Amino acid sequence: MDSWPVNWEALDALIIDFAKSENLIEDSSPPSSPSLTSSYHSRLIIRQIRRSLEVGNIDAAIDILRVHAPFVLEDHRLLFRLQKLKFIELLRKGTRDDRIFAIDYLRKSLAPCALNAYPEAYEEFKHVLLAFIYDKDDQTSPVANEWAEKRRYEIAGLVSSVLRAHFHAYSPIFSMALRYLMSIHKVFCFRQGIVSPISYLTERLLLEERDFPALPPESLYEAQVFDEVDIQALAHAVELTRQGAIDSLRFAKGDLFQAFQNEICRMRLNDAMLDELVREYCVYRGIVEPGMQTSSESLKVNPPESGCCSSLDSSIDVDHSTAKHSNSETSATTDLSSMQGIDVELRFASEPTNNLEDCSPSGSHQSESSSLLRNRSKGAGERSKRKRWRGRHDDLDFISGVHFNRDGKQEGVECTSAEDKYEIVLQMKELASRGMAAEVVEEISTLDPDFFVQNPVLLFQLKQVEFLKLVGLGDHSGALRVACSHLGPLAARDPNLLKPLKETLLSLLRPNEEALVTGLPLHALATSLQVAFGKRLGIEEPQLMRIMRATLHTHSEWFKLQMCKDRFESLLRIDSLKENNTPVLTSLATSKSNIDSCSLGSSQATISSTTGVSDDSSSPNQASSQDAICDENAILKVMEFLALPRADAIHLLAQYNGNAETVIQQIFA
C-alpha cells in the first residue's frame, strides 16, 4: 500500500471532470458541475483576449471586449491602461504612419481618458509621453518599463482577472486544487528547510508569475468591515498581504470563497504540461488508451538524481530508483511518446468495478480471467467504451506536447508491445478491484513467477481478500486452507503481518456480515498492485500520482503546524482525495496522523502540541512540546499586529501563557 494513501477513485472523477470541462475529450455528456460547462465558452473568450494582448494586438482584444464584455471598456481605469498599451504598440511598430496615428490617438482617446481614469492617471499619461524620445531598446530610459513586453502580460493578466470574476469562469476544481496544493507544498518545504522531491515538476508546472488582482469597483472603496478570521484565512491560504486580502474580499463583496477562487485562478499553470500529466495519468489508470500522437516538439521533464531528495522522502512515497538527472535532454528506453499511432480514447470511471455477484473465489472464474489476458478480442471490447482524446485544438499554435523521460528498464516479464503491457496491467487492476484475488494471484504468478516473491505484502493482502470472501460465503474450510497455506507462512516471515493476520482471523466470528466483503479497500489494493506490477513491466507510475502523494501529505502537515482545519479543502475536494476507507487492510499501510483541528470561524481554544512530518521522521521547527491553550482571538490579534503565520503566532502565545498583549509588547520592546 502507498505510504501516503490517496483516494485515486476520487482523483479519477476530478480528472475526468477536468477533461470534459476543458473539452479535452470528445463526449457529449456534460461534466458533473453544470457551472463548468457554462463557463467553458467564457474561458475561451478570456483566453482569446489574453493572447491578443500578449502579442500586442490591442485592437483585436478591444473588439472582443466590445462584443462580449463592454463593461470593461466602460471602466475608465481599465480603458486607460488598454489605451496606454495601444499607444506604446503603435510607437513600437516604428513606421512614420504609425507614429502619426499614435499622436492622433493620444489627442482623441488617451488624453481625455487620463483625466477621468484615476488620480494618478494623468501623471502616468505625461510620463508615457517620454516614449516619443526614448528608444524601445534603451534599457536605462525612464520609460523602459513602458516599453517592456512584460507590460502586455501584466495588462492581459489584469483583464483576465476581471473577466474571470465577472463571468464566474473559474478553472475546473482539479486545476484549482492542484494550484493550491502545490503552492502549500512549496511554502511547507521552504519553511521546514526541506528540498522537495518533486521540485523538478512543480517548478515547471506552477509558474512564478501571477495575474494582477482585479480592481474593485470604485463604489466599493468606502470602508468595509470584514471578519478578521476571513482576512487571515485568505491571506495565508494564497500568500497575500493583509491589505491584499481585504482588497480581494472587497472585490468579491465579502464572499470569502469567491475571493479565494479569484486568487487561486490568478496563479498560472503550464497548460501544456498539465494536459500531458493528465493524459499520462489517464493512460495509466485505464481511462485513456496507451499512446498519443503529438504534432509538435516534445518538452521533456527529467527527474533529478535520486540523492538530491531530503528527509521528506522518508514520509512521501516518491520513487527515484530509476530517476536520472542530465543537463541535456536524452530520450528514454521506455517513453510514452514511443507508443504512437494508437487511437486515444477515454472511458468513464463510473462503470461498475465492485460487482460482488461476479467475484466468487471459486475456480469458475479462473478461465474467465485467463481469457482476459489471452484473448485480445475481449480487450478490444473494453476499449470500445473509451472516448477519444481531442486535446486543446484551439491551443495548437500556442502549446507544445510534453513527454516524460523514463528509465524503461524491464525485468521479469518479456512484453515487447507497449499496448499489451498496459492492457495486462489494467486487466490485473480490474480483477483486483472486483475482488477476484485468487485469479489475480494465479495470472500474475503465471506471467511472472518471481513477482510475489519480491512483493510478499501484496500477496498477503490479496490472500486476505480471498480469505474474507470465503468466510463471507460460509466456506470456513476453504478460508482456513488459505490462511494455513499463505497467510500464516507470510506472517511468520514478516512480524509486521501478525497483527493484520489476527484481525483477519477475527472475521470467523462474524461470517455472515456483508461488511466483510463490501468494506474491503479493493480500489486501494488494485492501485498498489498496478503500481508494483506495472514497474515489473517497465511502466513507471505517472508523475501526477507522485505530485498528489507529496502535496496531499504536505497539505496535512502544514495544517497540523497551523493547528487548524483548512477552510477551503471541501471547496476543492481535497478532503475527498484524502478519504480512504480501508477498515481491514489499513494496518499494512502507513496510517494518517490525526490532525489537530479547530474552526477558524469559532472562538474555541486551540491546543498547541508537538507535531511531526510522519510517524518515522520528524520535522524541524516543530511546535513546542509544552501544551498551551490559546484563545482564537489572541491568535488572530498576534497574526494581525505582527504579520505572522498562524503557527508562529501560536508558538509565541504558548511562551507567554496565551496573552496577546504581552507577546506584542515583548516583540516591540
PDB file of N, CA and C in Angstrom, residues 75 77-78 158 162 213-222 224 243-244 246-253:
ATOM      1  N   ASP A  75     -15.226  50.938 -17.769  1.00  0.00           N
ATOM      2  CA  ASP A  75     -14.419  51.237 -16.584  1.00  0.00           C
ATOM      3  C   ASP A  75     -13.184  52.008 -17.045  1.00  0.00           C
ATOM      4  N   ARG A  77     -10.651  53.114 -15.617  1.00  0.00           N
ATOM      5  CA  ARG A  77      -9.362  52.665 -15.083  1.00  0.00           C
ATOM      6  C   ARG A  77      -8.758  51.589 -15.972  1.00  0.00           C
ATOM      7  N   LEU A  78      -9.605  50.651 -16.424  1.00  0.00           N
ATOM      8  CA  LEU A  78      -9.126  49.591 -17.320  1.00  0.00           C
ATOM      9  C   LEU A  78      -8.923  50.118 -18.737  1.00  0.00           C
ATOM     10  N   LEU A 158      -4.429  41.299 -15.736  1.00  0.00           N
ATOM     11  CA  LEU A 158      -5.410  42.137 -15.050  1.00  0.00           C
ATOM     12  C   LEU A 158      -6.788  41.988 -15.681  1.00  0.00           C
ATOM     13  N   VAL A 162     -10.373  40.278 -14.084  1.00  0.00           N
ATOM     14  CA  VAL A 162     -11.670  40.963 -14.045  1.00  0.00           C
ATOM     15  C   VAL A 162     -12.732  40.132 -14.758  1.00  0.00           C
ATOM     16  N   PRO A 213      -4.222  41.332  -9.605  1.00  0.00           N
ATOM     17  CA  PRO A 213      -5.552  41.231  -8.983  1.00  0.00           C
ATOM     18  C   PRO A 213      -6.538  42.172  -9.652  1.00  0.00           C
ATOM     19  N   ALA A 214      -7.794  41.765  -9.674  1.00  0.00           N
ATOM     20  CA  ALA A 214      -8.841  42.596 -10.261  1.00  0.00           C
ATOM     21  C   ALA A 214      -9.061  43.846  -9.416  1.00  0.00           C
ATOM     22  N   LEU A 215      -9.497  44.890 -10.079  1.00  0.00           N
ATOM     23  CA  LEU A 215      -9.746  46.158  -9.392  1.00  0.00           C
ATOM     24  C   LEU A 215     -11.161  46.186  -8.854  1.00  0.00           C
ATOM     25  N   PRO A 216     -11.336  46.430  -7.562  1.00  0.00           N
ATOM     26  CA  PRO A 216     -12.705  46.553  -7.029  1.00  0.00           C
ATOM     27  C   PRO A 216     -13.396  47.760  -7.643  1.00  0.00           C
ATOM     28  N   PRO A 217     -14.706  47.691  -7.874  1.00  0.00           N
ATOM     29  CA  PRO A 217     -15.436  48.878  -8.349  1.00  0.00           C
ATOM     30  C   PRO A 217     -15.221  50.053  -7.412  1.00  0.00           C
ATOM     31  N   GLU A 218     -15.193  51.234  -7.991  1.00  0.00           N
ATOM     32  CA  GLU A 218     -14.920  52.433  -7.187  1.00  0.00           C
ATOM     33  C   GLU A 218     -15.948  52.618  -6.082  1.00  0.00           C
ATOM     34  N   SER A 219     -17.153  52.127  -6.309  1.00  0.00           N
ATOM     35  CA  SER A 219     -18.199  52.280  -5.295  1.00  0.00           C
ATOM     36  C   SER A 219     -17.921  51.447  -4.055  1.00  0.00           C
ATOM     37  N   LEU A 220     -16.989  50.475  -4.163  1.00  0.00           N
ATOM     38  CA  LEU A 220     -16.680  49.602  -3.029  1.00  0.00           C
ATOM     39  C   LEU A 220     -15.450  50.050  -2.263  1.00  0.00           C
ATOM     40  N   TYR A 221     -14.904  51.204  -2.605  1.00  0.00           N
ATOM     41  CA  TYR A 221     -13.698  51.653  -1.927  1.00  0.00           C
ATOM     42  C   TYR A 221     -13.972  52.272  -0.558  1.00  0.00           C
ATOM     43  N   GLU A 222     -15.246  52.537  -0.277  1.00  0.00           N
ATOM     44  CA  GLU A 222     -15.517  53.051   1.057  1.00  0.00           C
ATOM     45  C   GLU A 222     -15.225  51.966   2.086  1.00  0.00           C
ATOM     46  N   GLN A 224     -15.123  49.129   4.589  1.00  0.00           N
ATOM     47  CA  GLN A 224     -15.954  47.960   4.843  1.00  0.00           C
ATOM     48  C   GLN A 224     -15.306  47.140   5.935  1.00  0.00           C
ATOM     49  N   GLN A 243      -3.611  43.694   3.523  1.00  0.00           N
ATOM     50  CA  GLN A 243      -4.341  44.643   2.687  1.00  0.00           C
ATOM     51  C   GLN A 243      -4.779  43.995   1.385  1.00  0.00           C
ATOM     52  N   GLY A 244      -3.930  43.116   0.842  1.00  0.00           N
ATOM     53  CA  GLY A 244      -4.306  42.402  -0.371  1.00  0.00           C
ATOM     54  C   GLY A 244      -5.525  41.520  -0.149  1.00  0.00           C
ATOM     55  N   ILE A 246      -7.849  42.083   2.100  1.00  0.00           N
ATOM     56  CA  ILE A 246      -9.001  42.982   2.253  1.00  0.00           C
ATOM     57  C   ILE A 246      -9.501  43.438   0.889  1.00  0.00           C
ATOM     58  N   ASP A 247      -8.567  43.821  -0.006  1.00  0.00           N
ATOM     59  CA  ASP A 247      -8.961  44.246  -1.359  1.00  0.00           C
ATOM     60  C   ASP A 247      -9.667  43.121  -2.111  1.00  0.00           C
ATOM     61  N   SER A 248      -9.165  41.898  -1.936  1.00  0.00           N
ATOM     62  CA  SER A 248      -9.776  40.754  -2.617  1.00  0.00           C
ATOM     63  C   SER A 248     -11.186  40.500  -2.094  1.00  0.00           C
ATOM     64  N   LEU A 249     -11.366  40.596  -0.780  1.00  0.00           N
ATOM     65  CA  LEU A 249     -12.699  40.443  -0.205  1.00  0.00           C
ATOM     66  C   LEU A 249     -13.626  41.577  -0.639  1.00  0.00           C
ATOM     67  N   ARG A 250     -13.058  42.759  -0.743  1.00  0.00           N
ATOM     68  CA  ARG A 250     -13.866  43.903  -1.183  1.00  0.00           C
ATOM     69  C   ARG A 250     -14.360  43.673  -2.612  1.00  0.00           C
ATOM     70  N   PHE A 251     -13.491  43.180  -3.478  1.00  0.00           N
ATOM     71  CA  PHE A 251     -13.884  42.913  -4.862  1.00  0.00           C
ATOM     72  C   PHE A 251     -14.967  41.832  -4.927  1.00  0.00           C
ATOM     73  N   ALA A 252     -14.860  40.836  -4.033  1.00  0.00           N
ATOM     74  CA  ALA A 252     -15.841  39.746  -4.004  1.00  0.00           C
ATOM     75  C   ALA A 252     -17.043  40.084  -3.130  1.00  0.00           C
ATOM     76  N   LYS A 253     -17.157  41.356  -2.682  1.00  0.00           N
ATOM     77  CA  LYS A 253     -18.269  41.817  -1.854  1.00  0.00           C
ATOM     78  C   LYS A 253     -18.413  40.986  -0.585  1.00  0.00           C
TER      79      LYS A 253
END
